[in-house]
XYZ file of C-alpha atoms in Angstrom:
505
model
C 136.384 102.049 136.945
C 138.581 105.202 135.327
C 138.430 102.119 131.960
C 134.815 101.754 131.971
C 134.021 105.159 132.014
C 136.496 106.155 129.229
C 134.664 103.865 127.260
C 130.960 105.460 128.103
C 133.145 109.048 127.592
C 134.261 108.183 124.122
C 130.686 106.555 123.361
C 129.016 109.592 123.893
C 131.831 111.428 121.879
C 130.756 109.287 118.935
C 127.092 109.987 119.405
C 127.739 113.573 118.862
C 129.783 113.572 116.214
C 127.464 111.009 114.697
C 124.743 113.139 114.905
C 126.898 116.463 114.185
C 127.936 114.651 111.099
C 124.946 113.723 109.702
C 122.829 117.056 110.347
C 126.031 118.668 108.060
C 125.896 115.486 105.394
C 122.295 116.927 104.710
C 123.242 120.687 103.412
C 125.774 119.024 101.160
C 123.228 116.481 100.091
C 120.882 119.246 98.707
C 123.488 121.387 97.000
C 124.834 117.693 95.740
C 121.623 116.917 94.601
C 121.887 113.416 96.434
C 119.709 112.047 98.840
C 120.671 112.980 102.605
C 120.217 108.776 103.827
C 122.996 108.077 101.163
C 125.704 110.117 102.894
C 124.161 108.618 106.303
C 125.324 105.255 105.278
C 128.762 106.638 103.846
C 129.288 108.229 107.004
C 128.601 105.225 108.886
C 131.071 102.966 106.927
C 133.527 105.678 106.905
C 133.903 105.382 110.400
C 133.387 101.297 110.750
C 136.600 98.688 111.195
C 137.142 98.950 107.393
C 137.336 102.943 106.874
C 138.667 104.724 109.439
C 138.197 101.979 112.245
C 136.677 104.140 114.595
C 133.759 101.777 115.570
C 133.578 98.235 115.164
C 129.937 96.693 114.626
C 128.798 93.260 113.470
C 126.207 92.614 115.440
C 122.998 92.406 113.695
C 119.913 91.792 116.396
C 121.509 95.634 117.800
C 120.955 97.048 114.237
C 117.533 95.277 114.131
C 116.427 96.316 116.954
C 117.852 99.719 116.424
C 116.397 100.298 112.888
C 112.710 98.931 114.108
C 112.660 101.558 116.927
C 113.577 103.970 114.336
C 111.116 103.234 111.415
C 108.565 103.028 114.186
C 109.345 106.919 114.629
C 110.009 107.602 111.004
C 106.608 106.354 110.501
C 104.662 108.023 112.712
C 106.086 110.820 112.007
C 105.643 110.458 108.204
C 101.440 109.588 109.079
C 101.257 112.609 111.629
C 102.215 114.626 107.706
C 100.048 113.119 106.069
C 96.718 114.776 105.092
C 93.659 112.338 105.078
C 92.166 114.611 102.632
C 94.948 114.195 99.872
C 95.466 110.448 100.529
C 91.388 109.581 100.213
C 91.120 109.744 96.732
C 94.494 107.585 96.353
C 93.957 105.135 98.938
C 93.294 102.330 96.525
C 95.173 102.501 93.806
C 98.221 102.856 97.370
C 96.860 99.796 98.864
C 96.756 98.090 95.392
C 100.371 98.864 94.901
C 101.120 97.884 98.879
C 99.785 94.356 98.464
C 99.523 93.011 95.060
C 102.674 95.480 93.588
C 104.906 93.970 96.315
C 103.980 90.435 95.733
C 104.670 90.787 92.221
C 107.865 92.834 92.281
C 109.162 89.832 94.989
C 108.283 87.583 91.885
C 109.996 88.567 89.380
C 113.085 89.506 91.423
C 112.814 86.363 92.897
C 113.086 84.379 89.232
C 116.181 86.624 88.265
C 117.553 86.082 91.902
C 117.119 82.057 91.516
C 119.507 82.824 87.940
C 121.812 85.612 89.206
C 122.622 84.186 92.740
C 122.544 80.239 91.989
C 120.281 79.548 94.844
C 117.094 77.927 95.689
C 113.807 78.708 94.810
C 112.593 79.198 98.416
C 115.738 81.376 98.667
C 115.031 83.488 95.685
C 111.875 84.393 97.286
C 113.230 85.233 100.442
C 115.534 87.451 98.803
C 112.711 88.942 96.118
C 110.491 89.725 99.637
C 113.573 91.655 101.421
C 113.395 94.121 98.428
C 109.700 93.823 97.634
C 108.280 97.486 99.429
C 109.270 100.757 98.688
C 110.618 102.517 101.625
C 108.700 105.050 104.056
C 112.291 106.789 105.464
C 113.419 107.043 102.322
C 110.419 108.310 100.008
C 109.328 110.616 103.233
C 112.955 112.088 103.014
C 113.226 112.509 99.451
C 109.890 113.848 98.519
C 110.063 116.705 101.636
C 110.123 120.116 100.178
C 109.666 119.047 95.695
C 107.270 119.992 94.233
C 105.971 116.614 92.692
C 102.051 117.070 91.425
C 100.121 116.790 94.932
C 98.377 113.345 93.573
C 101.940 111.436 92.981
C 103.443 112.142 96.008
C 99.930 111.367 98.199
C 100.247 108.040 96.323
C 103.975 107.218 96.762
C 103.265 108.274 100.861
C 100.568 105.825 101.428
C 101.952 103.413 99.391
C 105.036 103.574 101.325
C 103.693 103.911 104.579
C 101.719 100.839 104.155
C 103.677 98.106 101.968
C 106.083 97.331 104.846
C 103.738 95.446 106.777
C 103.408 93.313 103.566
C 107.230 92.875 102.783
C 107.876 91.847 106.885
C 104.970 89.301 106.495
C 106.611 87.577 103.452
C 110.103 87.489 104.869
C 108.938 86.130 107.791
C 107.153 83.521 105.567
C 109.891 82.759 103.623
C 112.184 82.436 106.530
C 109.901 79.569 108.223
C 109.792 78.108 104.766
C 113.188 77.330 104.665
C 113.646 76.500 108.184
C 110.775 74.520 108.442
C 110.644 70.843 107.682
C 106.648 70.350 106.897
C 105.687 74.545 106.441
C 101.921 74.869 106.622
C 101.093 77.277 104.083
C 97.308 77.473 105.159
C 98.782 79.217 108.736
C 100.607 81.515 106.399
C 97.398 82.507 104.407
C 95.671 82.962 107.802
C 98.655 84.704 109.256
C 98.717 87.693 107.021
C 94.773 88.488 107.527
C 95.332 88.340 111.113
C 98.093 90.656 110.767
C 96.861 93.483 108.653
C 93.523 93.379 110.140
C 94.290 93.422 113.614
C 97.094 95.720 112.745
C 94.630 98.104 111.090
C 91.873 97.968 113.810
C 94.588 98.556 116.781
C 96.019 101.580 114.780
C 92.534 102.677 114.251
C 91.538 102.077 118.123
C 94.852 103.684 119.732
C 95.174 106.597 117.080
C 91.796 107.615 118.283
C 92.092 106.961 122.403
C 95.413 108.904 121.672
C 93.525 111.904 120.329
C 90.948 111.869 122.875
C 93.664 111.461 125.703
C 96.104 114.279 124.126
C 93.081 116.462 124.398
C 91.538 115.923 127.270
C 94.945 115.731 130.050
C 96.348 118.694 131.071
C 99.820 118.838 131.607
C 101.539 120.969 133.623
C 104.606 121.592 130.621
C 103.890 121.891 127.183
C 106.729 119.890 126.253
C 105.306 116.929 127.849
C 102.788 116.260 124.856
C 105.068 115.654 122.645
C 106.271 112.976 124.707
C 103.060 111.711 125.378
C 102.290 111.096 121.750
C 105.387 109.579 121.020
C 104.996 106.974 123.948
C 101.545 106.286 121.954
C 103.560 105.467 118.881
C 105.245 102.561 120.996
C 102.741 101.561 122.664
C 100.505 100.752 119.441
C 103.476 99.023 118.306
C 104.468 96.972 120.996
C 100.230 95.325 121.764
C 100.256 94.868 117.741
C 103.446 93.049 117.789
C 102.403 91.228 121.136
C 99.412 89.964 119.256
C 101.181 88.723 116.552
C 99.400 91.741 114.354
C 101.441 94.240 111.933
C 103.024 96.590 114.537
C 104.417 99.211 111.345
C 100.717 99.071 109.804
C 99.446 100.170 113.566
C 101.766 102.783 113.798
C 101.074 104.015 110.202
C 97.152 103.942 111.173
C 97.439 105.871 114.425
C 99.854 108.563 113.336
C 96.724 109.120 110.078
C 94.282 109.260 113.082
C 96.125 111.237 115.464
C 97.081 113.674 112.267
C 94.240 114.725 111.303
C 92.335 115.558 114.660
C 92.420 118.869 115.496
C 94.893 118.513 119.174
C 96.200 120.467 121.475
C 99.869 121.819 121.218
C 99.402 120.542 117.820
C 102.799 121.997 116.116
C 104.834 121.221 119.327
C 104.295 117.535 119.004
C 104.719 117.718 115.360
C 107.668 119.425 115.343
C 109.089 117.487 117.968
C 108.944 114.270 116.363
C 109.809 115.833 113.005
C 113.328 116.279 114.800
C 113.192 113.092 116.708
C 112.385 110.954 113.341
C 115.618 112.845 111.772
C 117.708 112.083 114.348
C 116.418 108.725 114.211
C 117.180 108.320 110.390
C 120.392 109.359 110.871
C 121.366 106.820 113.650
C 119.517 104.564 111.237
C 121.436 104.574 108.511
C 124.738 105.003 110.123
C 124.450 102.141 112.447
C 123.241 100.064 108.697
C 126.541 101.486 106.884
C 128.620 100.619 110.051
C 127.106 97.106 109.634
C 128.362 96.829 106.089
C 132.189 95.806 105.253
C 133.204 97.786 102.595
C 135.596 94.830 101.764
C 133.305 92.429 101.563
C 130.797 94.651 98.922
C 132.806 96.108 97.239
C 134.241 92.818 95.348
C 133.020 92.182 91.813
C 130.950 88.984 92.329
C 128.824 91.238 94.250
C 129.117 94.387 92.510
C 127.854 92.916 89.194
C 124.785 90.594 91.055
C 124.246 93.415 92.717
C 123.859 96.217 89.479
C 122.011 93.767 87.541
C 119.267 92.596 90.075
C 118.963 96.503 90.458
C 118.487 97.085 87.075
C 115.997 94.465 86.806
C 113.967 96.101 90.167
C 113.970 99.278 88.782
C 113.834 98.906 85.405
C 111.524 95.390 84.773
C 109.701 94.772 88.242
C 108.796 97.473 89.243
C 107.542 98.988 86.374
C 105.299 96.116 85.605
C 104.131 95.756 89.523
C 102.919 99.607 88.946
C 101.490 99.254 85.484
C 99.336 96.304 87.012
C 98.413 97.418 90.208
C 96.865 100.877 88.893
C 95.121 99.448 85.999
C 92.091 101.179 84.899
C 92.549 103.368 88.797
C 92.830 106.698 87.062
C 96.588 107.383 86.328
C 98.310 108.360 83.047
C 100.872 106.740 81.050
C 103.453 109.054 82.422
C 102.167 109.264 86.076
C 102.248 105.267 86.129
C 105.935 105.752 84.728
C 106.682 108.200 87.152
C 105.115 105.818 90.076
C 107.907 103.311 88.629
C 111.158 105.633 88.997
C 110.136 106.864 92.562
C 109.627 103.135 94.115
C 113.050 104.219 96.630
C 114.656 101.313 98.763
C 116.065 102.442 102.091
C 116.359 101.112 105.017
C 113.277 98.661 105.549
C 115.258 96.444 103.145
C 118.574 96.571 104.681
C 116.500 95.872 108.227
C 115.040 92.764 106.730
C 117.949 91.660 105.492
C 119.101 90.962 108.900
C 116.566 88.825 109.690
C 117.847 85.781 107.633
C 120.637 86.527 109.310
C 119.598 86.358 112.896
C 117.342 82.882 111.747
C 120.575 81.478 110.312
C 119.505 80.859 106.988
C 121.847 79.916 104.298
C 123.304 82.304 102.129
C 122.178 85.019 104.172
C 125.373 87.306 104.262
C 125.487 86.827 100.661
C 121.678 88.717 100.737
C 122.413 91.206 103.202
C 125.562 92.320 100.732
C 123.603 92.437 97.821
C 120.582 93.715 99.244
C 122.732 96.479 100.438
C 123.910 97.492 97.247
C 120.909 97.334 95.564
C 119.421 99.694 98.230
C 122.645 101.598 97.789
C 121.845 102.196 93.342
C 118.474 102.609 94.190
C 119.258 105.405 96.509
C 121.212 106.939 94.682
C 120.483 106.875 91.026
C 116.425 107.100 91.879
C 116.424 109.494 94.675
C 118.631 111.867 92.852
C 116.311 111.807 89.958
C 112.957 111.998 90.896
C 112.707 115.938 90.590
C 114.337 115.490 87.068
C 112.212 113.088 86.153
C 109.248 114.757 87.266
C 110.042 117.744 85.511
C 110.940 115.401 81.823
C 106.905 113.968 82.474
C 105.642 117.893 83.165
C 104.286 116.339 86.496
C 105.590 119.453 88.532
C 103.155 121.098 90.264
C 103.412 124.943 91.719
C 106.011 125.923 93.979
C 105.980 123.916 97.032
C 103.323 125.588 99.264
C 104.198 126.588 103.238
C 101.982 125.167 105.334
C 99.783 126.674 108.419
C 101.602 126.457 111.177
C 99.920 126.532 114.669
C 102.667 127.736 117.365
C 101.448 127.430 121.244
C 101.638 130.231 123.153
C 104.393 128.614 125.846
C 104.423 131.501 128.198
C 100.883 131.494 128.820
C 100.444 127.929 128.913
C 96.766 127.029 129.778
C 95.370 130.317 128.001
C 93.130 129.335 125.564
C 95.061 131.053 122.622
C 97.403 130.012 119.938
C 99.225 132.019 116.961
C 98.630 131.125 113.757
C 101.576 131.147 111.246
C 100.028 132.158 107.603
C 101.816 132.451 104.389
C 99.970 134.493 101.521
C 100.163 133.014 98.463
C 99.622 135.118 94.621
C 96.288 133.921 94.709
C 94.834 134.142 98.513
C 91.875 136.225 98.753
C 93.081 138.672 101.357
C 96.363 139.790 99.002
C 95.682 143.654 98.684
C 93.413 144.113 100.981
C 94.286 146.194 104.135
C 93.782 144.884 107.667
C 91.168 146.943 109.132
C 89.044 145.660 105.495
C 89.167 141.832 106.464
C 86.786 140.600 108.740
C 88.399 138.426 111.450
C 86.510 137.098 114.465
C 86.151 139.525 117.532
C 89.773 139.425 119.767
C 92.019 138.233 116.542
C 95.143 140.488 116.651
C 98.282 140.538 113.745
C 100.891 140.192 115.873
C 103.424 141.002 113.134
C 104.331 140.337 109.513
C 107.116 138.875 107.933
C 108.185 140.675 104.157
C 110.955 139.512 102.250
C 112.668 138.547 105.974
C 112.172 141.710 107.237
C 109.558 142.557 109.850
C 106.675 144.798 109.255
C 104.758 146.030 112.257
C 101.696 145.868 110.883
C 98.854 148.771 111.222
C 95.025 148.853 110.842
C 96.269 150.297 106.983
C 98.841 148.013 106.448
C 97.649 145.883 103.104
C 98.721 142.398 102.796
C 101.191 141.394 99.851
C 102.258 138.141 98.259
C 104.713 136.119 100.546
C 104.018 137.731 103.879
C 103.723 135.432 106.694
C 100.953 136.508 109.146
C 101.283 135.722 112.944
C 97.518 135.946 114.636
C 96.640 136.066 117.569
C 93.179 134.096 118.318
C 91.369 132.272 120.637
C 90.929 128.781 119.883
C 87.278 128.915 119.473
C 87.927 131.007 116.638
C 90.891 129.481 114.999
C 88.308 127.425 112.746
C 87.094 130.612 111.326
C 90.040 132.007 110.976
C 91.578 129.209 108.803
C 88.437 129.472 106.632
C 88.830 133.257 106.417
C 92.487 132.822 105.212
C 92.089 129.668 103.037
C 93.946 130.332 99.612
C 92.118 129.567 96.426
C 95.569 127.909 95.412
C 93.590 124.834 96.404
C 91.311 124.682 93.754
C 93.840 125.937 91.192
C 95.566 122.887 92.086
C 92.729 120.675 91.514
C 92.530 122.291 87.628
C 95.849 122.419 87.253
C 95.944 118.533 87.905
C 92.998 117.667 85.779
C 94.454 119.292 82.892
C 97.470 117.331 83.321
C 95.711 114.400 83.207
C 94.406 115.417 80.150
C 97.054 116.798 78.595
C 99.127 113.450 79.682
């Protein structure tokens, strides 16, 4: 008994230093300049049998079903972000480059697989599906906080957010291919419009009963919500999945739905699973580098495979897959070439390459070691890049704007009040102009006011400046108003600023 729980003792232990581990990995990834899920995975096979030997792990349905719990989070968390209103005018050209991009960028990895790797044809194409999508963990992760022109990162979001669905279908596909001995490719065809349209009309159906139902309960804590919209998350998942529709798709949908309906404890539940889908990344990507043997990928036949079939992704496929897909769908030469650095691979890749595995198809630990080095280049070389790159194309946009932050008055909890968090921006109307001059809604008090981190207790003549953040006071019938009164012509400066880019470009 003392045994057993020595070993749930020294579990936990690991947990925590996991965790404490990878929350430090991420201030040395930004002053390193390398992305945060790169040091995730170097953490995990630091500690695995052949680093340190802390933790043995080879068992891949655990790290399956591990890193699909996780992306389900990292995805809704990445569609709760997500502004309807930026990824509208981008929603095609991200869908094009979700469906037809990843069918072609499995193609032509697939040919250079069937050369590079010696395999079958059916084999190739298993392998060119496995590294077909772009990444939502990884592009949400790596985009956070730059200051990439509005437009490009909308369209790498969506895009990412929705090609995973397509890459899981084709693996899938691939797999009963080989294992099959009379495949019926007409079930196949049939499959995949079952999947993405079911998996489109539950996300569409739950997102919205998940609004309504957020809205309408009242709980008796205000951390409950949170909770409550997390368990939706699942839920959408798990009746997609039962169905036999796109469970990531439905999760993607929902999270846009739930998003971008005005809810109660809005920030609470945002912030919440902001946390939650970090904490899931990291476990992510550690338990994937623990399931790597350094060993075994780090041996030339798979180092050079593995550098040249990532060359060809990121230099041949996916270029073409992005200079195809948004033909003649409104982007520049250099925006499409941007597009074609910035297709990440993370984890979704790395998951799917344990499904051959599980199936017991041939050659699969070959895959999994090359797809995890390609994921590995990818990572590293692209993610560390983008900004640069961005910057080389002059597709920067302004400095990263704070957002609006509504933060629930706790103490009071059924009050009908909240405090709005408001940054001022160079350009916002209300910059020089005194307090008792602007004409908020009847009851709206400035709490307080933050200047260059100091607080200013603000006064009837205190005058607003560039870079103060505003905390209001207001009753939710008048937070509309409010926003409206405080909305920043930055906005539309944006919208010029991009047009003449595209011009210019």
């Amino acid at each position: 008994m003392l045994e057993g729980a020595f070993n749930v003792d020294y579990f936990v232990l690991l947990i925590g230093l996991l965790l404490i581990a990878g929350v430090i990995t991420t201030k040395f990834s930004t002053k390193l300049g390398v992305p945060s899920l790169v040091l995730f995975i170097l953490v995990g096979m630091l500690v695995g049998s052949d680093g340190l030997g802390f933790i043995y792990f080879d068992n891949a349905k655990h790290a399956q079903l591990i890193g699909i719990v996780a992306l389900v989070i990292i995805l809704f968390e990445g569609g709760l972000e997500t502004k309807w209103s930026n990824v509208r005018p981008v929603m095609w050209p991200s869908l094009s480059l979700a469906t037809l991009g990843v069918v072609l960028t499995t193609t032509i990895v697939a040919f250079a697989a069937k050369l590079i790797l010696n395999v079958s044809y059916s084999e190739a194409f298993l392998f060119g599906a496995i590294v077909g999508s772009t990444d939502a963990a990884a592009v949400f992760a790596v985009l956070k906080g730059k200051n990439i022109r509005p437009k490009l990162a909308s369209t790498l979001e969506a895009e990412s957010g929705t090609n995973d669905p397509m890459a899981v279908f084709l693996t899938i596909s691939f797999i009963e291919i080989l294992l099959a001995s009379d495949p019926n490719y007409f079930t196949l065809v049939g499959n995949f419009f079952w999947q993405m349209g079911f998996g489109l009309f539950i996300g569409l159906a739950l997102g919205k009963l998940a609004s309504i139902s957020i809205n309408k309960i009242n709980l008796d804590s205000s951390g409950l919500y949170p909770v409550f919209a997390l368990a939706f998350a699942l839920l959408t998942y798990s009746i997609a999945a039962f169905i036999g529709a796109s469970g990531l798709l439905a999760v993607y949908v929902a999270a846009l739905v739930i998003g971008n309906n005005d809810l109660t404890y809005r920030q609470s539940i945002f912030r919440f699973n902001e946390g939650f889908a970090w904490m899931m990344q990291i476990l992510m990507f550690v338990i994937l580098g623990l399931l790597v043997f350094p060993g075994q990928l780090f041996q030339w036949d798979i180092i050079w495979k593995g550098l040249l079939l990532s060359i060809i992704l990121m230099l041949v496929a996916r270029p073409i897959a992005v200079f195809i897909s948004t033909f003649k769908l409104g982007y520049g030469r250099k925006e499409r070439i941007f597009l074609s650095w910035a297709g990440l691979r993370g984890a979704v890749p790395i998951v799917l390459a344990t499904f051959p595995m599980i199936a017991g198809v041939p050659n699969s630990q070959l895959f999994f070691n090359v797809v995890f080095f390609v994921v590995l280049t990818s990572t590293l070389v692209q993610g560390s890049t983008i900004t640069l790159v961005a910057s080389k194309l002059g597709l920067t946009g302004p400095k990263k704007i704070t957002p609006m932050h509504s933060l629930e008055l706790v103490s009071i909890g059924k009050a009908n009040a909240e405090i709005i968090e408001f940054h001022v921006e160079e350009d916002a109307d209300v910059v020089g102009l005194s307090l008792s001059t602007i004409n908020f809604p009847t009851g709206t008090l400035i709490n307080a006011i933050i200047r260059k981190d100091q607080l200013v207790t603000p006064t009837g003549d205190t005058t607003i400046q560039e870079d103060d953040i505003l905390y209001i006071l207001v009753s939710r019938i008048h937070k509309k108003q409010v926003e409206t009164l405080l909305k920043k012509k930055k906005e539309v400066n944006i919208e010029e600023l991009d047009f003449e880019q595209e011009k210019s470009s």
